[in-house]
PDB file of C-alpha atoms in Angstrom:
ATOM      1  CA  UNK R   1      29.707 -71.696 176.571  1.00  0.00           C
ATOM      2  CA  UNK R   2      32.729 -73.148 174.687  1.00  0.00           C
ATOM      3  CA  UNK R   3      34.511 -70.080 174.801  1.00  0.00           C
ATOM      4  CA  UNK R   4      34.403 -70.184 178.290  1.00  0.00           C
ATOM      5  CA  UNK R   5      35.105 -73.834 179.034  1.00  0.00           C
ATOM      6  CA  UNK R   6      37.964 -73.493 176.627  1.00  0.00           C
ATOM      7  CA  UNK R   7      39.448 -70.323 178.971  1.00  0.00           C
ATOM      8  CA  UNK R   8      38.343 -72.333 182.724  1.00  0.00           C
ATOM      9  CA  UNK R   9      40.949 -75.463 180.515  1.00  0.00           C
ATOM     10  CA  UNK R  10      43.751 -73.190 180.338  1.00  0.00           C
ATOM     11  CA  UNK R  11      43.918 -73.956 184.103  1.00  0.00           C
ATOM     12  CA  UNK R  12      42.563 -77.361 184.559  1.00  0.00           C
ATOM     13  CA  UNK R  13      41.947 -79.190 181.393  1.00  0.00           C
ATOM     14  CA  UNK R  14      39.594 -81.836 182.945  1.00  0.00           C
ATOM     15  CA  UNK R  15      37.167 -78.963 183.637  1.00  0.00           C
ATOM     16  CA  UNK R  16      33.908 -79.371 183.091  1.00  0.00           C
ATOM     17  CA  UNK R  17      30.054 -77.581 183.774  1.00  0.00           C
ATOM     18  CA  UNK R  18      27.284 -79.661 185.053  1.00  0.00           C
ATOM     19  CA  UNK R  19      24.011 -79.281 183.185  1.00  0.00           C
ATOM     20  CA  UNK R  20      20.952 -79.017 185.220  1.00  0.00           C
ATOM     21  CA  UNK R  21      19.846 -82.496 183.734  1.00  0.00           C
ATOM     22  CA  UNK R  22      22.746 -83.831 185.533  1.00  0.00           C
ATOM     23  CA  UNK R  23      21.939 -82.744 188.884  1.00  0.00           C
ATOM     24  CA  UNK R  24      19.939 -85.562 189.848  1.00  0.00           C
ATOM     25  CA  UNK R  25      22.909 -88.336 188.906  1.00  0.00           C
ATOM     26  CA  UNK R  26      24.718 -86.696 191.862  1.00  0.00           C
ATOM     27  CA  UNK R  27      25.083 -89.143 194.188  1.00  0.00           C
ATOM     28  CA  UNK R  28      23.520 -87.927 197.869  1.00  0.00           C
ATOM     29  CA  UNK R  29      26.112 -86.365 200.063  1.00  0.00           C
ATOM     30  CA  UNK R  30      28.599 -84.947 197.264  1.00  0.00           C
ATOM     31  CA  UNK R  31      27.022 -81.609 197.371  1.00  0.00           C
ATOM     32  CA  UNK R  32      25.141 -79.260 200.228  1.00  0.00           C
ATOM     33  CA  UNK R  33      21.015 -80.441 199.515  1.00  0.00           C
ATOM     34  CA  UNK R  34      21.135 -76.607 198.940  1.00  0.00           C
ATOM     35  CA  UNK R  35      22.933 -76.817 195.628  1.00  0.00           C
ATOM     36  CA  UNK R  36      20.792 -79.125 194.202  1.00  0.00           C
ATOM     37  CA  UNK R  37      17.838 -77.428 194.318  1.00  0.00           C
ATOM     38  CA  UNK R  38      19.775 -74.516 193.283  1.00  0.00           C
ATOM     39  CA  UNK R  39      21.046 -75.877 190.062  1.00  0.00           C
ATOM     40  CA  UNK R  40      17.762 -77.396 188.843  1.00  0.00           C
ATOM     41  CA  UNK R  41      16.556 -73.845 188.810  1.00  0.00           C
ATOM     42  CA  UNK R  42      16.616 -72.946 185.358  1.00  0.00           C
ATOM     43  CA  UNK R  43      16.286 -68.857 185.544  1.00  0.00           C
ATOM     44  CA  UNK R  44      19.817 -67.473 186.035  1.00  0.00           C
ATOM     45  CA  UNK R  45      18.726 -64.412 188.132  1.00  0.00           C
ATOM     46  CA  UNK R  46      16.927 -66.602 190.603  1.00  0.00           C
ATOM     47  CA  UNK R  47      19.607 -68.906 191.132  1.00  0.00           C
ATOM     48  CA  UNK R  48      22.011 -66.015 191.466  1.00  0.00           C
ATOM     49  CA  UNK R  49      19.801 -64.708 194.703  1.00  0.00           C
ATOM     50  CA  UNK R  50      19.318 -67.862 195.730  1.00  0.00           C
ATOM     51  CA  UNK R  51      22.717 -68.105 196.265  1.00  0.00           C
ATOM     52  CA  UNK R  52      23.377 -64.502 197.671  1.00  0.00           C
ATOM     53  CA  UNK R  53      21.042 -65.313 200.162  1.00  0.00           C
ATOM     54  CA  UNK R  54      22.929 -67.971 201.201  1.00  0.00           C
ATOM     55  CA  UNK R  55      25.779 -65.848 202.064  1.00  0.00           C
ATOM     56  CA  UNK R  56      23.640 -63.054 203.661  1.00  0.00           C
ATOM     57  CA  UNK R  57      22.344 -65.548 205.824  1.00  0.00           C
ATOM     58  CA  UNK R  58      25.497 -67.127 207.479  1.00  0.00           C
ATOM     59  CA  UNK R  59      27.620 -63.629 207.158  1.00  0.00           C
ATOM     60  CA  UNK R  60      25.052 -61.016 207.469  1.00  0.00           C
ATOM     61  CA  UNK R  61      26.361 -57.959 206.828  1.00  0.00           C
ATOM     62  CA  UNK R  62      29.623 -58.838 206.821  1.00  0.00           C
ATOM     63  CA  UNK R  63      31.213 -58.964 203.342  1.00  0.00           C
ATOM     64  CA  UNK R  64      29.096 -55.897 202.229  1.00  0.00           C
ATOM     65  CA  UNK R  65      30.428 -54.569 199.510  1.00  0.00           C
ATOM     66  CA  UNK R  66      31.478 -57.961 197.740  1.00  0.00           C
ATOM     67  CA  UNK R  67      27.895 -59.046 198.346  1.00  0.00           C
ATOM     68  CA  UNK R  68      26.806 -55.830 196.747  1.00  0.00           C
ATOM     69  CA  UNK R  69      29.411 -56.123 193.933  1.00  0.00           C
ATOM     70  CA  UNK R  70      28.261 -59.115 193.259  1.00  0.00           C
ATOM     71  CA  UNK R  71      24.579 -58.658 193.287  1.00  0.00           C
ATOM     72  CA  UNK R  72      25.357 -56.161 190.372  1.00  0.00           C
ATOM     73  CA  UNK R  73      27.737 -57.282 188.547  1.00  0.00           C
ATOM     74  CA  UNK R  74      27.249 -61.614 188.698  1.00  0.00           C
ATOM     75  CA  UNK R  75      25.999 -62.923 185.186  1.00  0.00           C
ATOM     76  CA  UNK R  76      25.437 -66.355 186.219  1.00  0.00           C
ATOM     77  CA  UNK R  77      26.539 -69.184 188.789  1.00  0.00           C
ATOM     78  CA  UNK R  78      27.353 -72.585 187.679  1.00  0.00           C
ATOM     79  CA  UNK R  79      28.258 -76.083 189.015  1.00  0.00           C
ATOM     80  CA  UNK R  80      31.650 -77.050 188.411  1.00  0.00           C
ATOM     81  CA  UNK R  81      32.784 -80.565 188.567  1.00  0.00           C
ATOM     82  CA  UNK R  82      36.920 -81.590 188.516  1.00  0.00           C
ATOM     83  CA  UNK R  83      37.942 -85.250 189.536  1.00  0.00           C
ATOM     84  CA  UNK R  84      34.424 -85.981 191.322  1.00  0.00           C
ATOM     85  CA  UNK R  85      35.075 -82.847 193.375  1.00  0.00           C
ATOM     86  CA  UNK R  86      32.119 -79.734 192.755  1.00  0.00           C
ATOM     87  CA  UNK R  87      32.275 -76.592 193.102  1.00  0.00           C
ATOM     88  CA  UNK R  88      30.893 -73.222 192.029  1.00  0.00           C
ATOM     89  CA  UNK R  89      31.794 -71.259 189.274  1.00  0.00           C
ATOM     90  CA  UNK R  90      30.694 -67.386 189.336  1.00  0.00           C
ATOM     91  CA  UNK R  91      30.814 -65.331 185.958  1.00  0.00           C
ATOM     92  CA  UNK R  92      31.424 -61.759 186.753  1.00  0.00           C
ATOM     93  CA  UNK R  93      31.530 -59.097 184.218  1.00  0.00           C
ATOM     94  CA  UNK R  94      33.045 -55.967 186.105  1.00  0.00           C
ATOM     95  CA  UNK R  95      32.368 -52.362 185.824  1.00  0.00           C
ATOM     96  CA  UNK R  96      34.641 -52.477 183.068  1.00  0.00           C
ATOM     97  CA  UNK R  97      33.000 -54.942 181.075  1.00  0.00           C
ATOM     98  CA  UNK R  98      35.608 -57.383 181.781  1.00  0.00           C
ATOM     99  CA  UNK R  99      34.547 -61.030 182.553  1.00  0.00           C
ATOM    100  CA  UNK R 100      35.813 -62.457 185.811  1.00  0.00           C
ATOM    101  CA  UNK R 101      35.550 -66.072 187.263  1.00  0.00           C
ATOM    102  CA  UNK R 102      35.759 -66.721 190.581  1.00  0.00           C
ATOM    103  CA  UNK R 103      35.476 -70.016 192.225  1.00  0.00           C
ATOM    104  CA  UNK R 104      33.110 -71.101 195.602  1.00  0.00           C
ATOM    105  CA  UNK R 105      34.349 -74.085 196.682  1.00  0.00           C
ATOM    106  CA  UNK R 106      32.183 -77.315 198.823  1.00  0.00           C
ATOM    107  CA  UNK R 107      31.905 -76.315 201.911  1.00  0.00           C
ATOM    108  CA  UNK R 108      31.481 -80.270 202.520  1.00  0.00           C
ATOM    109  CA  UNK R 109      34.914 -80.845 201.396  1.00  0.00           C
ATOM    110  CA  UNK R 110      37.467 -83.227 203.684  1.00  0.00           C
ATOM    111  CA  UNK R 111      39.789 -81.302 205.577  1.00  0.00           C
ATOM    112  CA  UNK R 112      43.326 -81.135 203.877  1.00  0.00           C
ATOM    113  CA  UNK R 113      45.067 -79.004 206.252  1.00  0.00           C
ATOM    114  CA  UNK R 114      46.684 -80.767 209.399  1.00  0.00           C
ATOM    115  CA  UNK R 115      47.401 -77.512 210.942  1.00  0.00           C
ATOM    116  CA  UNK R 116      44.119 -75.811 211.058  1.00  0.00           C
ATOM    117  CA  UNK R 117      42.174 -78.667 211.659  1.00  0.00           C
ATOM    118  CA  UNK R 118      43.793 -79.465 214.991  1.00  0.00           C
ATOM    119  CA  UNK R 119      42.831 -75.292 215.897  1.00  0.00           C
ATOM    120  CA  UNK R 120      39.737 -75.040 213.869  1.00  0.00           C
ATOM    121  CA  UNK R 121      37.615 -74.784 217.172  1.00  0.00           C
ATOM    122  CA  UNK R 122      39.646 -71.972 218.148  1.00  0.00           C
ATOM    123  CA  UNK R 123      39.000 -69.651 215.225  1.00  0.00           C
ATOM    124  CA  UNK R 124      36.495 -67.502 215.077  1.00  0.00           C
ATOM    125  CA  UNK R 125      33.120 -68.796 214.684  1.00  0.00           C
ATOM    126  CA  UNK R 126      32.245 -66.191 211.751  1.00  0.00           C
ATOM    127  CA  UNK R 127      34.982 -67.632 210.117  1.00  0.00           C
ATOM    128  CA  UNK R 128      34.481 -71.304 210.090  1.00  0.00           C
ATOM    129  CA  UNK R 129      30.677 -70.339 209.744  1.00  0.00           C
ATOM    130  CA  UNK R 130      31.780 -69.268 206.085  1.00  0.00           C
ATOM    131  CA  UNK R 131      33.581 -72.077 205.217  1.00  0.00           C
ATOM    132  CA  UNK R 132      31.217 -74.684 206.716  1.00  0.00           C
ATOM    133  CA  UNK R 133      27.542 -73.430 205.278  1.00  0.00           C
ATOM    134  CA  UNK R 134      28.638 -70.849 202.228  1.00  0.00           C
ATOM    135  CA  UNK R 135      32.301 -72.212 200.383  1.00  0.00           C
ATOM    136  CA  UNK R 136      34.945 -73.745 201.239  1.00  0.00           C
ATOM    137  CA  UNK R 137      37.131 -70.940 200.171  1.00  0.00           C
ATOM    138  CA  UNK R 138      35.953 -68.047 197.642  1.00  0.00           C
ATOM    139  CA  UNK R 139      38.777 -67.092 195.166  1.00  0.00           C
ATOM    140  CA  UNK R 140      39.958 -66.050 191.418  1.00  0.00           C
ATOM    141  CA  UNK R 141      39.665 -69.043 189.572  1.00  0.00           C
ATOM    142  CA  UNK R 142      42.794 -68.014 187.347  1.00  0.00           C
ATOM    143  CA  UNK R 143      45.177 -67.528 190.456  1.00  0.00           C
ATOM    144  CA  UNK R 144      43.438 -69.238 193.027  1.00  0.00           C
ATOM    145  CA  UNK R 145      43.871 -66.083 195.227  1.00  0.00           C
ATOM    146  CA  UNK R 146      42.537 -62.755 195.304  1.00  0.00           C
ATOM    147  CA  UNK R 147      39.889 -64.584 197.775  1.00  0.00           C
ATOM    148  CA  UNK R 148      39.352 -66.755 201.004  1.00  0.00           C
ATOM    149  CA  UNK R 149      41.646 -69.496 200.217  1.00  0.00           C
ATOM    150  CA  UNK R 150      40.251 -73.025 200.580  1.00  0.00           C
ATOM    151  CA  UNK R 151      41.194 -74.960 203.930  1.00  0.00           C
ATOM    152  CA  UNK R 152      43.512 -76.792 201.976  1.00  0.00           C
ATOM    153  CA  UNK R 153      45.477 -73.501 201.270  1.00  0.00           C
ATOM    154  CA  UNK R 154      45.399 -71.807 204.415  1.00  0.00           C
ATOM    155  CA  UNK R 155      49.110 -70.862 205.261  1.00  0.00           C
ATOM    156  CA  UNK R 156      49.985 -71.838 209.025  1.00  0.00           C
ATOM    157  CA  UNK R 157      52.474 -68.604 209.516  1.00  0.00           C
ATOM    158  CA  UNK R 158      54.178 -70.614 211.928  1.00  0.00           C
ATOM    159  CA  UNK R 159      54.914 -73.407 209.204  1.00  0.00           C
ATOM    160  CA  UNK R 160      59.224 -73.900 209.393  1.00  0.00           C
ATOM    161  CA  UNK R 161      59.672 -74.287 206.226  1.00  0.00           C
ATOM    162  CA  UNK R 162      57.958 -70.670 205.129  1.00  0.00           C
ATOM    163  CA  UNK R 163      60.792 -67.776 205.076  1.00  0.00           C
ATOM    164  CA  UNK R 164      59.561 -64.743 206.466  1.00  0.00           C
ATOM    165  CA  UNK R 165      62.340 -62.525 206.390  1.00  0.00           C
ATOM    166  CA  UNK R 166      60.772 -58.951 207.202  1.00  0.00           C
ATOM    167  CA  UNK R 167      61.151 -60.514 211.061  1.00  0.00           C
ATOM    168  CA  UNK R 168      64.574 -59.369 210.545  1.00  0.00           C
ATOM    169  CA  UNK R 169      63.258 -56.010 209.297  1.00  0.00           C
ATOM    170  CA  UNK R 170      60.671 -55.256 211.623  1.00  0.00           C
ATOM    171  CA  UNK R 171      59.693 -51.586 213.252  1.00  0.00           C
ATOM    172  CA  UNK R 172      58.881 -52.265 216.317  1.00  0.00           C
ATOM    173  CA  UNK R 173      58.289 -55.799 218.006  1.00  0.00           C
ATOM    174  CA  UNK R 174      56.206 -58.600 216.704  1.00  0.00           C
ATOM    175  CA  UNK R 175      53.039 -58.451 217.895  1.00  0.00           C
ATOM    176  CA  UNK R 176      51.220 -61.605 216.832  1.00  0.00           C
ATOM    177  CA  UNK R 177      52.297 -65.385 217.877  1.00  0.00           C
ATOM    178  CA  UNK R 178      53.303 -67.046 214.565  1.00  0.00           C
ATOM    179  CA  UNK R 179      52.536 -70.550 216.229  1.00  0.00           C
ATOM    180  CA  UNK R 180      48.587 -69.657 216.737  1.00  0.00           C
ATOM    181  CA  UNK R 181      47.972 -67.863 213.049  1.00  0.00           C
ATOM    182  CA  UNK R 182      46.225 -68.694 209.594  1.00  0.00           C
ATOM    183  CA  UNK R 183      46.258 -66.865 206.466  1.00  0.00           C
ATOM    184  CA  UNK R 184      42.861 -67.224 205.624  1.00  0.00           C
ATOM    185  CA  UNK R 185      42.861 -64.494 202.633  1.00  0.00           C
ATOM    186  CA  UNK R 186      45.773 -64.083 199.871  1.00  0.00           C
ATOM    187  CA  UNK R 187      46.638 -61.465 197.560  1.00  0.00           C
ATOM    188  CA  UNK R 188      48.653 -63.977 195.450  1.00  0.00           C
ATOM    189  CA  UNK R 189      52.071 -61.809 195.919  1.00  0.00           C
ATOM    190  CA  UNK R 190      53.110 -63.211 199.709  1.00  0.00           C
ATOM    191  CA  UNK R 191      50.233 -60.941 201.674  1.00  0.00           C
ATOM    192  CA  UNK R 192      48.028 -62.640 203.648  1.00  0.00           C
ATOM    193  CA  UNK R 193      44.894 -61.189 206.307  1.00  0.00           C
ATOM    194  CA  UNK R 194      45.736 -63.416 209.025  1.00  0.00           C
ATOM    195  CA  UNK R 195      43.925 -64.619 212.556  1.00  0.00           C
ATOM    196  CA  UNK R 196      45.656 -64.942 215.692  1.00  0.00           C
ATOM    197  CA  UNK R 197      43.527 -67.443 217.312  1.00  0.00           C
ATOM    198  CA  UNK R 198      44.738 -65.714 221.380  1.00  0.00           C
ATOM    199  CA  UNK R 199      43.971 -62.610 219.904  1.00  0.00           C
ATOM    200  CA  UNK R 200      41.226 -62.319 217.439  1.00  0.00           C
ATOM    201  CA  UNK R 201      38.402 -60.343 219.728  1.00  0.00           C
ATOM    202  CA  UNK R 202      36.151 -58.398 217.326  1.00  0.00           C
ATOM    203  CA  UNK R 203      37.310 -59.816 214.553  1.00  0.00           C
ATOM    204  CA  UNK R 204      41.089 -58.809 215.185  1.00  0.00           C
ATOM    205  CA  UNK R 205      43.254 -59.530 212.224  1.00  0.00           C
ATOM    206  CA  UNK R 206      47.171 -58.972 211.056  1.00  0.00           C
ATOM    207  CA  UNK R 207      48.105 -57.991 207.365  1.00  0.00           C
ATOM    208  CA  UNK R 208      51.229 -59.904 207.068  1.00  0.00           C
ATOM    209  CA  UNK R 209      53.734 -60.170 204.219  1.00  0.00           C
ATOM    210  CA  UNK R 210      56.467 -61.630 203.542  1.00  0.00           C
ATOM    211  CA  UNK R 211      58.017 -58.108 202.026  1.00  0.00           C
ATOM    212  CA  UNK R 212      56.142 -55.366 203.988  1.00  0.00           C
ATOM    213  CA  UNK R 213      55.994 -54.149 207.234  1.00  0.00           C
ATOM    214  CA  UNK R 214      52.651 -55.737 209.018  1.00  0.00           C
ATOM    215  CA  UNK R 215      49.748 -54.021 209.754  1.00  0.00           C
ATOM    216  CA  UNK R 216      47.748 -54.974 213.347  1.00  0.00           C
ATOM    217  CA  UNK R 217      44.876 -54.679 214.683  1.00  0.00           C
ATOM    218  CA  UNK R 218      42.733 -54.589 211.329  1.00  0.00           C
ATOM    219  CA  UNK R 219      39.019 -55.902 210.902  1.00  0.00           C
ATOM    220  CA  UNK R 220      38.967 -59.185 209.410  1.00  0.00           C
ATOM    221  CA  UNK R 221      36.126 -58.874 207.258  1.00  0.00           C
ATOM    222  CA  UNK R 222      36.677 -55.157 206.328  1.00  0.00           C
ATOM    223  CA  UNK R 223      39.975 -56.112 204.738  1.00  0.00           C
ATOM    224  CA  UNK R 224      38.924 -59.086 203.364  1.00  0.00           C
ATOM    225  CA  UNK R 225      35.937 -57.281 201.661  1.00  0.00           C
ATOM    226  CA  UNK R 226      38.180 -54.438 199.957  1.00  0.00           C
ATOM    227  CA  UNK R 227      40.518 -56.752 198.855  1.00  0.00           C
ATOM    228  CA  UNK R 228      38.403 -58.713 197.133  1.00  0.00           C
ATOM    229  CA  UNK R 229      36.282 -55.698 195.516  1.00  0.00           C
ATOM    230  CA  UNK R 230      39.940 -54.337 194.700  1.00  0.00           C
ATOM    231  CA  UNK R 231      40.199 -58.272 192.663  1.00  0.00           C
ATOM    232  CA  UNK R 232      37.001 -57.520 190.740  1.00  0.00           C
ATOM    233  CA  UNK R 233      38.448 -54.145 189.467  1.00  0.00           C
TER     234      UNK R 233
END
């Protein structure tokens, strides 16, 4: 346990776990009533499928193989508290043996994002379905990417001040409207899988970078899903 609080410090030195004795000091409303009969369950394993259940339940099968993944590979979940603001920490040790921690964020958390808030009706209802009953974002704790990125960290592609040169260097002509699309998902290197709230039928994404050539017309979840699997490995 201190080996792994001292690593989660490296990023955010006021870090800390919440013990299941705890659970009951948190005052009503701070957490989803979900979590907190989650976290007084003291077996591991049932707490883990408690919690995978969750996210069958409001994705179905969507997010298959990163449900899978982690149905395998998840040593424990674990409530994470920074600055009065909880959140989820899942321990992952890969197929390679290597431990992993990825971070579920409060799905009751305030909207930070200006942007998105003012379109959030007009995104897909999968989408905000995730982020409003399952995390507010689902991500590498390390890089903060690699993952759904919270609300707070969506990127609004039209945002002025973000410099996406490959406009200059495009192929053929643009074919999404910069004004009406979200980054929901990041790599961490400038990629994002972006919605196009006129045109996200069927779960109609964009790859955009800010150094490659864009890929349309790709399936939301099914990128989303091998990119994260791709972040386990």
């Amino acid at each position: 346990m201190e080996l792994k609080l001292d690593f989660l410090r490296e990023y955010n030195e006021n870090i800390r776990l919440v013990s299941p004795d705890e659970i009951n000091n948190i005052n009503i409303g701070l957490i989803p009533d979900m979590w907190q009969e989650l976290f007084k369950e003291q077996d591991k394993k049932k707490r883990i499928q408690k919690m995978l259940s969750v996210w069958r339940q409001h994705i179905g099968t969507n997010l298959y193989n990163t449900i899978s993944y982690l149905d395998e590979y998840l040593e424990d979940i674990e409530l994470m508290e920074l600055d009065s603001i909880y959140s989820i920490l899942y321990t992952i040790k890969n197929s390679k043996g290597e431990f992993l921690y990825y971070e579920g964020r409060n799905p009751q958390d305030s909207f930070e994002n200006e942007e998105l808030e003012l379109s959030w009706g007009k995104i897909p209802a999968l989408i905000r379905n995730f982020y409003e009953n399952v995390h507010n974002g689902f991500y590498d704790y390390t890089s903060e990417s690699m993952g759904l990125v919270p609300l707070e960290s969506v990127t609004y592609l039209g945002d002025e001040d973000l410099d996406w040169g490959i406009i200059d260097e495009l192929e053929e002509p643009i074919q999404i409207n910069l004004e009406t699309s979200f980054g929901f998902f990041s790599n961490g290197m400038g990629s994002y899988v972006a919605i196009d709230y006129t045109n996200c039928n069927n779960d109609n994404a964009t790859f955009w970078s800010a150094k490659r050539q864009p890929k349309y017309n790709v399936n939301f979840w099914n990128y989303v899903d091998e990119w994260i699997v791709i972040g386990f490995e």
